[in-house]
mmCIF file of C-alpha atoms in Angstrom:
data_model
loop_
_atom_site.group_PDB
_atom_site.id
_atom_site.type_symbol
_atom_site.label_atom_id
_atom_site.label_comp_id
_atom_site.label_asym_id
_atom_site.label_seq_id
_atom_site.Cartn_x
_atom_site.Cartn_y
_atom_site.Cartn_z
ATOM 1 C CA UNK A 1 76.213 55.320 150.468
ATOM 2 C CA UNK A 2 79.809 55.459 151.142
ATOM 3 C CA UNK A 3 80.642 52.738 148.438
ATOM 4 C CA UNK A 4 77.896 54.027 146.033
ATOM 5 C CA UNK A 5 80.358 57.423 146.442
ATOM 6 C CA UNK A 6 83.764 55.917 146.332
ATOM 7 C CA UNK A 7 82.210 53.694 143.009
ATOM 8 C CA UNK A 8 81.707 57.217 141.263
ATOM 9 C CA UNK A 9 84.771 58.432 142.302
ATOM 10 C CA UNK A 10 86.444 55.580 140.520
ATOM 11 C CA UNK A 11 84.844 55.794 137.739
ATOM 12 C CA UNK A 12 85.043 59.784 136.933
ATOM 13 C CA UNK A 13 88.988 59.041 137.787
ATOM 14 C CA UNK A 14 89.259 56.197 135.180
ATOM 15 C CA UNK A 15 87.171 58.533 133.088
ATOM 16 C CA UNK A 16 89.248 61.634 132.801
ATOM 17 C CA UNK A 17 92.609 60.404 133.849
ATOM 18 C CA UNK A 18 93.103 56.843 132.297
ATOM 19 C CA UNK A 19 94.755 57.978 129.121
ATOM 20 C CA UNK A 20 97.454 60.188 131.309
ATOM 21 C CA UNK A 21 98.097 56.913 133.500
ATOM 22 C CA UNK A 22 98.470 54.638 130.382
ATOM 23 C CA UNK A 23 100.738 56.954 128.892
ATOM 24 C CA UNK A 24 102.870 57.181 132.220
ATOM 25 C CA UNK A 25 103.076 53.401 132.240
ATOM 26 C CA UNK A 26 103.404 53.244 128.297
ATOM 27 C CA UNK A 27 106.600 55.465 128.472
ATOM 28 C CA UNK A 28 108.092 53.304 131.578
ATOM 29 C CA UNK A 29 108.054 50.001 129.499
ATOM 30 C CA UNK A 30 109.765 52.039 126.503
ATOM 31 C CA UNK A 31 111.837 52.709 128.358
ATOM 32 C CA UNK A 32 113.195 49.670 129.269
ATOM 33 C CA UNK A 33 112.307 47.990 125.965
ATOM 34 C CA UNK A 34 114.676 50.480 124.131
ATOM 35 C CA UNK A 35 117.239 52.420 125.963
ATOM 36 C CA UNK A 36 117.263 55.369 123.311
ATOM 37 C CA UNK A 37 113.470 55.927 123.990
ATOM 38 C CA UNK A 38 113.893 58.368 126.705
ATOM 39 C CA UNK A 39 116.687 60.595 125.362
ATOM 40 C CA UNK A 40 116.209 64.200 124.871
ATOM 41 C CA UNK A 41 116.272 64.249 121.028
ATOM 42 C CA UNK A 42 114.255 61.235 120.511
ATOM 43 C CA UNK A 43 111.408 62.832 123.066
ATOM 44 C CA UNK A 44 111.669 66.265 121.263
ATOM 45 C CA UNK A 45 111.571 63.897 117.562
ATOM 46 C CA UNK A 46 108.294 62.317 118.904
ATOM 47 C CA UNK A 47 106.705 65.642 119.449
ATOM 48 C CA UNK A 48 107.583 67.286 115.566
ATOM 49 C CA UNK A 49 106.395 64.185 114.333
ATOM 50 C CA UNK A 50 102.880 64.486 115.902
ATOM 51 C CA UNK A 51 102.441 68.045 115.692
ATOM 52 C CA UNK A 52 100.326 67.736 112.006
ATOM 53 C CA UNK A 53 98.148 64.655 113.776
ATOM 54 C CA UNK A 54 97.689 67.119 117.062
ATOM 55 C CA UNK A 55 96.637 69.953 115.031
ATOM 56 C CA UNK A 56 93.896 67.888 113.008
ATOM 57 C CA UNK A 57 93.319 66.339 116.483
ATOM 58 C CA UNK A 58 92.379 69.594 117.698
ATOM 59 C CA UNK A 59 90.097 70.189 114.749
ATOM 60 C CA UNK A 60 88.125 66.877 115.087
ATOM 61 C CA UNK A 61 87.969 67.611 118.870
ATOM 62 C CA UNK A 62 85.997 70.526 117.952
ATOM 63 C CA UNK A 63 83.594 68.401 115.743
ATOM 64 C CA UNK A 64 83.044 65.411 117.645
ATOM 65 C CA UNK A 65 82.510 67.259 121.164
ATOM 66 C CA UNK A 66 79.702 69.223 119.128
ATOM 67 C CA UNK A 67 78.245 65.764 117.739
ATOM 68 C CA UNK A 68 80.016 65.846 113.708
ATOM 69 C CA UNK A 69 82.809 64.538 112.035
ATOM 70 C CA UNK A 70 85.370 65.627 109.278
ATOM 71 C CA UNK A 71 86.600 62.717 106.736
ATOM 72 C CA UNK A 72 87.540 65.222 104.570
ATOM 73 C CA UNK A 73 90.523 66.905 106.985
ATOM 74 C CA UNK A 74 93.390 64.963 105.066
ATOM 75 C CA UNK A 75 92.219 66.067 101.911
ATOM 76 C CA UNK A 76 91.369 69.908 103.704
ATOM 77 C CA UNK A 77 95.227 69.628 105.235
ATOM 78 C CA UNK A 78 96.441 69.074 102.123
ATOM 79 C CA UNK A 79 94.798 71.352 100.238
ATOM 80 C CA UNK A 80 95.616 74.138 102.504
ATOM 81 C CA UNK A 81 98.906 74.006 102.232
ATOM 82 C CA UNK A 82 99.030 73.973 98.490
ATOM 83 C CA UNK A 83 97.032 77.260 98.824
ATOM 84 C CA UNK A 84 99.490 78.231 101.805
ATOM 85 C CA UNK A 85 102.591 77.501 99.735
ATOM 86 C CA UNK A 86 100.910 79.630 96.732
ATOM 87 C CA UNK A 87 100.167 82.718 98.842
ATOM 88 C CA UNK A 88 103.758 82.642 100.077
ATOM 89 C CA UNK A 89 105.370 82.527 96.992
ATOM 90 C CA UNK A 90 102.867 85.205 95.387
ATOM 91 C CA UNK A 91 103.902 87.737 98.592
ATOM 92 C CA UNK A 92 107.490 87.908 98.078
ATOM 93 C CA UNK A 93 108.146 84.525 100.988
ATOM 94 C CA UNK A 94 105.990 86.343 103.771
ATOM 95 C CA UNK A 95 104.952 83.042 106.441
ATOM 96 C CA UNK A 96 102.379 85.291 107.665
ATOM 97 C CA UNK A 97 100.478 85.602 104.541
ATOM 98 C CA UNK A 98 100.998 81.817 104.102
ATOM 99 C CA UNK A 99 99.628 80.887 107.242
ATOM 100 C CA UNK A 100 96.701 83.168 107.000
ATOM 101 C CA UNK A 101 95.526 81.923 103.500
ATOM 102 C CA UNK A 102 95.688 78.551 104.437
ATOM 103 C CA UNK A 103 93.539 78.824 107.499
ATOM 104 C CA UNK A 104 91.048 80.681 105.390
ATOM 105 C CA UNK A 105 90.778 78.063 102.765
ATOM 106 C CA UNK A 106 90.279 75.610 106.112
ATOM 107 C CA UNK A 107 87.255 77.793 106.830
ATOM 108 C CA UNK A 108 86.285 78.232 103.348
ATOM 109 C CA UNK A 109 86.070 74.480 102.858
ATOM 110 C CA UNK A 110 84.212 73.344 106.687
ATOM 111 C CA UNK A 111 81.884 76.264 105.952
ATOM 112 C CA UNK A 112 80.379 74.574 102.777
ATOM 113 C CA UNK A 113 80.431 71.146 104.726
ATOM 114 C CA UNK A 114 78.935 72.994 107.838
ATOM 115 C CA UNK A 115 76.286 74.191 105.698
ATOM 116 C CA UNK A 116 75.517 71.095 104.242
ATOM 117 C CA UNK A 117 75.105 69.097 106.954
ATOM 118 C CA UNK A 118 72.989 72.274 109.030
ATOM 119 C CA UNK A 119 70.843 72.764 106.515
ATOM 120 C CA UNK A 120 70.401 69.968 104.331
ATOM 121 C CA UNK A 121 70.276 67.693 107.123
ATOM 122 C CA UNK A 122 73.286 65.223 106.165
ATOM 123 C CA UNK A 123 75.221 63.076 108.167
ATOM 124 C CA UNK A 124 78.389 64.688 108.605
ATOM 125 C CA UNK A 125 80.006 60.850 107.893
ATOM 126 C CA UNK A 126 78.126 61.169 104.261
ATOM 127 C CA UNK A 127 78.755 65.353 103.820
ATOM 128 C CA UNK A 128 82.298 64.946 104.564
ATOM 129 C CA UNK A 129 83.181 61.991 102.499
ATOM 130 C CA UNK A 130 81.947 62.818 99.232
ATOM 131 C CA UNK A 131 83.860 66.979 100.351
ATOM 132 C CA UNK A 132 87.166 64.301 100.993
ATOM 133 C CA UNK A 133 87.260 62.871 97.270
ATOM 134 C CA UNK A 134 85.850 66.641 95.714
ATOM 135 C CA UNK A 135 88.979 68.421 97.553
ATOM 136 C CA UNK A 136 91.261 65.609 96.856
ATOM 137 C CA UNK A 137 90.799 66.125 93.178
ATOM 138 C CA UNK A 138 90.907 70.042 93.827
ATOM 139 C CA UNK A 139 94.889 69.366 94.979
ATOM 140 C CA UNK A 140 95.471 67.208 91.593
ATOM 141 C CA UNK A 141 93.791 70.538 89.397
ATOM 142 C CA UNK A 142 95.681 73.348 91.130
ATOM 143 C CA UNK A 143 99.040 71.698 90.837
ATOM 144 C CA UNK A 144 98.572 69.552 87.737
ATOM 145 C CA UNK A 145 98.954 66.621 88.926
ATOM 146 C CA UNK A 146 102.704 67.302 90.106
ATOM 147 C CA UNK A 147 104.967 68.253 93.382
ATOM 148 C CA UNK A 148 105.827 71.586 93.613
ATOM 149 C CA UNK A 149 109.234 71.210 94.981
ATOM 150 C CA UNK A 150 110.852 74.958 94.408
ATOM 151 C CA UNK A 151 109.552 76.508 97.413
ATOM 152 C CA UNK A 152 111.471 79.025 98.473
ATOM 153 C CA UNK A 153 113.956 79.563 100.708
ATOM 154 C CA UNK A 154 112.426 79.680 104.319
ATOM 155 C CA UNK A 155 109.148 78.281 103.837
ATOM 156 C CA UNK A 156 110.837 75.310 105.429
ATOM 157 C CA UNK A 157 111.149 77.104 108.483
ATOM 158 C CA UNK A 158 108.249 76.721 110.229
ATOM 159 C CA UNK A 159 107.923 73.003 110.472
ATOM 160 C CA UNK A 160 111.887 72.155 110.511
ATOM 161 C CA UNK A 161 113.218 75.100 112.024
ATOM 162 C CA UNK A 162 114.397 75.532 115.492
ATOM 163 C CA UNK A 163 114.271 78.551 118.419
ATOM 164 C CA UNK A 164 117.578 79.598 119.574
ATOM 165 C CA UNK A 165 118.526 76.348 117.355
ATOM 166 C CA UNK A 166 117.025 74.460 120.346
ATOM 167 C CA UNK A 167 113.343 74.854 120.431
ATOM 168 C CA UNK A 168 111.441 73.331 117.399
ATOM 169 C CA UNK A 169 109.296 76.109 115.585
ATOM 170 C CA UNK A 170 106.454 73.346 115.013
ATOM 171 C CA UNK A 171 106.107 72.218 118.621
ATOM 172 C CA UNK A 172 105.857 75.983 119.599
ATOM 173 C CA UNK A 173 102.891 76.431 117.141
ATOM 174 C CA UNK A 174 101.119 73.087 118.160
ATOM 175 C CA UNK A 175 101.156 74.625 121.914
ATOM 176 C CA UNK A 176 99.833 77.844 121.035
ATOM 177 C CA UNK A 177 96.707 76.254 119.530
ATOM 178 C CA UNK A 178 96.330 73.890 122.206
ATOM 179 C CA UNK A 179 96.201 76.465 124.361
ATOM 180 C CA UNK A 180 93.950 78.569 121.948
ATOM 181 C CA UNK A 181 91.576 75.380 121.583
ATOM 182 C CA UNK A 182 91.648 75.176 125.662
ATOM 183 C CA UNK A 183 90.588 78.759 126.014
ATOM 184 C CA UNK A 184 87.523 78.606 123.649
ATOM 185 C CA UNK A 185 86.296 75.278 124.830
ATOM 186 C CA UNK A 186 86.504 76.064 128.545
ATOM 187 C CA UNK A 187 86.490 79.624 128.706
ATOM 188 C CA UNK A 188 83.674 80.486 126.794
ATOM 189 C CA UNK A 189 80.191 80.224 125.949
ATOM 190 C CA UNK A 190 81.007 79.078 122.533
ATOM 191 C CA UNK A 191 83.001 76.123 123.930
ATOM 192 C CA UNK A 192 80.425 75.302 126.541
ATOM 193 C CA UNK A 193 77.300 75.348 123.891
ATOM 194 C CA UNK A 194 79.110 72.873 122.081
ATOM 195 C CA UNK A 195 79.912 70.322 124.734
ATOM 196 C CA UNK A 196 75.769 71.072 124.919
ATOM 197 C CA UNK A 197 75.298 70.347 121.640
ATOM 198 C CA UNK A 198 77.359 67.331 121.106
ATOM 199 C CA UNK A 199 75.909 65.845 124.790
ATOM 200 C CA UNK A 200 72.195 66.317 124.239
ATOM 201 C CA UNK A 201 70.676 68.068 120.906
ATOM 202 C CA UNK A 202 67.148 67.788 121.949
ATOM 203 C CA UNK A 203 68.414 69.229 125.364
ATOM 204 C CA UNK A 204 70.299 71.893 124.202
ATOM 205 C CA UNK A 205 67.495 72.824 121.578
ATOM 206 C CA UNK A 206 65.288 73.080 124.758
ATOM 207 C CA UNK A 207 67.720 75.683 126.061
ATOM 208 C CA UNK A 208 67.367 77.803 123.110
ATOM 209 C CA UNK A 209 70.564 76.612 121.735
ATOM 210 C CA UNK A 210 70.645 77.076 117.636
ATOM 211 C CA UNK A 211 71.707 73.992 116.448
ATOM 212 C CA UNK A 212 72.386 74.484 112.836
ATOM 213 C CA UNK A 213 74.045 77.867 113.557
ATOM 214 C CA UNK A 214 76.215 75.994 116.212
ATOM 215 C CA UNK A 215 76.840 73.037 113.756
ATOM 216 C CA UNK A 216 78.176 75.292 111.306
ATOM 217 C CA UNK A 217 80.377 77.453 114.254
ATOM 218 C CA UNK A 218 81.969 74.092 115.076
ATOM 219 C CA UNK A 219 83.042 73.475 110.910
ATOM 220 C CA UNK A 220 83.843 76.777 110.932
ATOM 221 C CA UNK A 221 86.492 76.968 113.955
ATOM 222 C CA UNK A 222 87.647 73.356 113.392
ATOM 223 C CA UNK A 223 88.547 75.013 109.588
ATOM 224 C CA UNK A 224 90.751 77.266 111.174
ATOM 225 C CA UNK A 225 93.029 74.740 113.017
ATOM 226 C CA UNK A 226 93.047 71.992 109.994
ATOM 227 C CA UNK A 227 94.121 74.912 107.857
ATOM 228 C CA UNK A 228 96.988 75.659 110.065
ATOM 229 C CA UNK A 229 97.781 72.082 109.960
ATOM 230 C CA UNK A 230 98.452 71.890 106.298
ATOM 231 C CA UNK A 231 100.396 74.768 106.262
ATOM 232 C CA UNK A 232 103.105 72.699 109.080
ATOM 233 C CA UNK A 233 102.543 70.149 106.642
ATOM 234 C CA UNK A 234 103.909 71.912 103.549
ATOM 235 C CA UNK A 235 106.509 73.237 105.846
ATOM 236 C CA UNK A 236 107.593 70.059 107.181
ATOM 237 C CA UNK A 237 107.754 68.321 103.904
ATOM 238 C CA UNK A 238 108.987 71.356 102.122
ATOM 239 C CA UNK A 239 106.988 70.898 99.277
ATOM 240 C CA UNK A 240 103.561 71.079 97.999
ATOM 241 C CA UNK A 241 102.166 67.451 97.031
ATOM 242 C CA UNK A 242 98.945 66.940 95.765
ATOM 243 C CA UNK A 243 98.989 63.338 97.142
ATOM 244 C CA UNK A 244 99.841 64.629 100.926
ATOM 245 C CA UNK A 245 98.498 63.927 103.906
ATOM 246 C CA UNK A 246 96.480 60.781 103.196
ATOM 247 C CA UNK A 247 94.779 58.746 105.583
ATOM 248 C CA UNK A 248 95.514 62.287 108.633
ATOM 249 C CA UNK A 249 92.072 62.207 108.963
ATOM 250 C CA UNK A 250 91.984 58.936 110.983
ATOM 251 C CA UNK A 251 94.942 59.740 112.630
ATOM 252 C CA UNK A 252 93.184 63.465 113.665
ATOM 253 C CA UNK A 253 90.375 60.829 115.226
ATOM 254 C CA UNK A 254 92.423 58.750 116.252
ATOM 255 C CA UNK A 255 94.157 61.266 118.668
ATOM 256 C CA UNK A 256 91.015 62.830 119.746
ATOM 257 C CA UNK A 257 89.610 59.402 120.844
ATOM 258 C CA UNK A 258 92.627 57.821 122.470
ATOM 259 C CA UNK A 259 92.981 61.386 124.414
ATOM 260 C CA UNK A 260 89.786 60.534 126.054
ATOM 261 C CA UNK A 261 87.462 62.808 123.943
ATOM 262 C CA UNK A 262 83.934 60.644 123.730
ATOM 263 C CA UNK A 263 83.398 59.953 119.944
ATOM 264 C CA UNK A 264 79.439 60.211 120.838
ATOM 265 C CA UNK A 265 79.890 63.772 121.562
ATOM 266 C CA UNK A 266 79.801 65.851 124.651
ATOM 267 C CA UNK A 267 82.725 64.721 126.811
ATOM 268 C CA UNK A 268 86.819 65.471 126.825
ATOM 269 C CA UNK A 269 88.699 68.136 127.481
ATOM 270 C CA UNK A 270 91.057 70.527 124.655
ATOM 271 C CA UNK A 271 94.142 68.465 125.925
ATOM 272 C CA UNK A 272 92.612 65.609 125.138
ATOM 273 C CA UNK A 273 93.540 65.447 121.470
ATOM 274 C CA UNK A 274 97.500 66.693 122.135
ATOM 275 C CA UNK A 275 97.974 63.531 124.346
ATOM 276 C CA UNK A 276 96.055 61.506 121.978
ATOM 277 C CA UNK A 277 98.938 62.406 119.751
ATOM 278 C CA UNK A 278 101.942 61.859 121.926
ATOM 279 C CA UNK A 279 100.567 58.300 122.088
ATOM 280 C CA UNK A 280 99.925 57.572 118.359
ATOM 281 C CA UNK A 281 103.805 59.018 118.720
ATOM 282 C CA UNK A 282 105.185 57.109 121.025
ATOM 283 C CA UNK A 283 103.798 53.620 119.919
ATOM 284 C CA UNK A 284 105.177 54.598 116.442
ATOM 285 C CA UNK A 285 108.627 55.386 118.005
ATOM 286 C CA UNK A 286 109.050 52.636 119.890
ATOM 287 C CA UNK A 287 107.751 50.235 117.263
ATOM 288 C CA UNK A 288 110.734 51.801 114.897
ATOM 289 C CA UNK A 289 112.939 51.322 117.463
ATOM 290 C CA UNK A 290 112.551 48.231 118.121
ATOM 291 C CA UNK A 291 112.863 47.659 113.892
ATOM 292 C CA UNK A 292 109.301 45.635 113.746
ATOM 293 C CA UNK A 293 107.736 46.204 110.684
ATOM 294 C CA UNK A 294 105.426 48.593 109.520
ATOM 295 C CA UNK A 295 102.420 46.708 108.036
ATOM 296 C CA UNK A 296 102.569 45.158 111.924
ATOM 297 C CA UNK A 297 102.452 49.327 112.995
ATOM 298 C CA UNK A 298 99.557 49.382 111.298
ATOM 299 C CA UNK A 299 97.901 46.549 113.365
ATOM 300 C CA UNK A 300 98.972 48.139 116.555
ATOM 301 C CA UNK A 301 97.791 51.098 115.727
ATOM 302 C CA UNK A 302 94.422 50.228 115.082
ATOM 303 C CA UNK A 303 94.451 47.823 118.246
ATOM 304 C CA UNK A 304 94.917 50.975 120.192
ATOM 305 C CA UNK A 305 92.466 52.726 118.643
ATOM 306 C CA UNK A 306 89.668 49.991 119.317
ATOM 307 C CA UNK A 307 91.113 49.901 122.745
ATOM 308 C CA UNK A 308 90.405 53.494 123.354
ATOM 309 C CA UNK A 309 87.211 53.607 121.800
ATOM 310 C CA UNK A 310 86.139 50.336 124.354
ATOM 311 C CA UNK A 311 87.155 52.049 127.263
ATOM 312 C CA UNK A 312 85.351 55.241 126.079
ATOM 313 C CA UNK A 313 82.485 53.132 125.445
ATOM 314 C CA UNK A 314 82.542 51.308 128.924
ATOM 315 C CA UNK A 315 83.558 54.017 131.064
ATOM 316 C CA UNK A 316 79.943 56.284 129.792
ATOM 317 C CA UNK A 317 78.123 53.044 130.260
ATOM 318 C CA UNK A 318 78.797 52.881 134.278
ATOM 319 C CA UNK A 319 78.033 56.665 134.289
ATOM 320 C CA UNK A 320 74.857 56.251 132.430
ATOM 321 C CA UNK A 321 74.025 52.993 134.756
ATOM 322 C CA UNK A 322 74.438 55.167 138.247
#
């Protein structure tokens, strides 16, 4: 009994605080592969660059707990901040208004994949693709085909401006969703239906839970934080490119699977996708660094990912064999 207990213990430990333990250890051998690597200004660097990757991290957290998927976020990200840029020029350079209209086109664009997949009974994989080449094409009509590169003068503000000229503007934001994303997963019914959801459909349709109305909640919130995402996108870049954010989708699921959130739905925590992140970030960093080239990144980085998906993978098979 006592070893059946201390196996479970092990196991729920290695579940929900492996990734935090890696990460430790990952930053200790940086450390002493690069002496630079633990400076204040590279840390703060490694955070600004994974603030757009959090954000869709914390968008795809949101899907995948509740059992769906987004390919389409890249595409969403950069789409939102073309309509982000647009509403802030229109307003006389108000962030506010930016911000705002790019979150609602987030929404606008997961609601119609929400309700495809809720009520025509898609695979969010198949819905999600074909919305990722549609919306891709969107950015190429609304800008003609070109970079809008007069943007104003503080639209660059809130992904390269600082706090007190210490504090970056974009980390700030990334926090306050995290923390957002933390409250409605944990600290409400919402957030708890969808860990149902994503766990156990025919389970939570036993409890009365409405899964197509709670398929299309998840598209809809998850809208709201890839929308923001675009908008730190066209901040950071300070410009609106039709090409932009390419390939963020994988790095959003990336994130949310190396932070320990189960890509069969159900299990992780809102963190999960922030630390995914800092990873992604750090092996990046380092691997720059240490100058080793970037096609070789690319390897790594995909190593990683099947890494984290494997220990994901094993880690719910011992719980399921108990």
């Amino acid at each position: 009994m006592i070893v059946r207990l201390s196996r479970e213990r092990t196991i729920n430990f290695v579940a929900k605080y492996s990734i935090y333990v890696i990460t430790l250890l990952f930053m200790i051998v940086c450390a002493f592969l690069n002496h630079n690597f633990l400076t204040g200004n590279n840390l703060i660097n490694i955070l600004r660059q994974v603030t757009v990757y959090a954000m869709i991290g914390f968008a795809q957290s949101i899907l995948i707990i509740s059992g769906n998927l987004d390919l389409c976020a890249g595409s969403t990200c950069c789409f939102a901040g073309l309509i982000g840029l647009f509403a802030y020029q229109a307003t006389g350079e108000s962030l506010v208004v930016g911000c705002l209209a790019a979150m609602a086109s987030g929404v606008v664009i997961n609601a119609f994949s929400g309700s495809v997949v809720a009520f025509f009974n898609l695979p969010p994989f198949v819905a999600t693709l074909g919305m990722q080449m549609a919306i891709r094409g969107l950015c190429y009509i609304v800008t003609g085909g070109a970079m809008i590169s007069q943007t104003g003068e503080n639209f660059r503000y809130l992904g390269q401006g600082f706090i007190f000229d210490v504090i970056p503007v974009s980390i700030v934001v990334m926090l306050v969703f995290a923390v957002l994303l933390w409250v409605i997963l944990d600290r409400t019914v919402l957030g708890r239906n969808f860990y149902a959801v994503g766990g156990n459909r025919e389970a939570a349709r036993a409890c009365g839970i409405n899964l197509k109305k709670y398929t299309i909640y998840a598209f809809l919130l998850s809208g709201v934080f890839v929308g923001m995402s675009g908008m730190l996108y066209a901040s950071r870049v300070n410009a609106g490119m039709p090409s932009g954010a390419q390939g963020y989708e994988g790095q959003g699921i990336a994130a949310t699977v190396i932070g320990g959130i189960g890509f069969a739905g159900g299990t992780g925590s809102a963190w999960g996708a922030i630390v995914g992140a800092i990873v992604l970030g750090i092996i990046t960093n380092i691997l720059n660094l240490l100058g080793v080239d970037s096609y070789v990144q690319q390897i790594v980085n995909g190593l990683v990912i099947v890494f984290a998906v494997g220990l994901d993978t094993f880690t719910r098979g011992l719980r399921t064999s108990q």
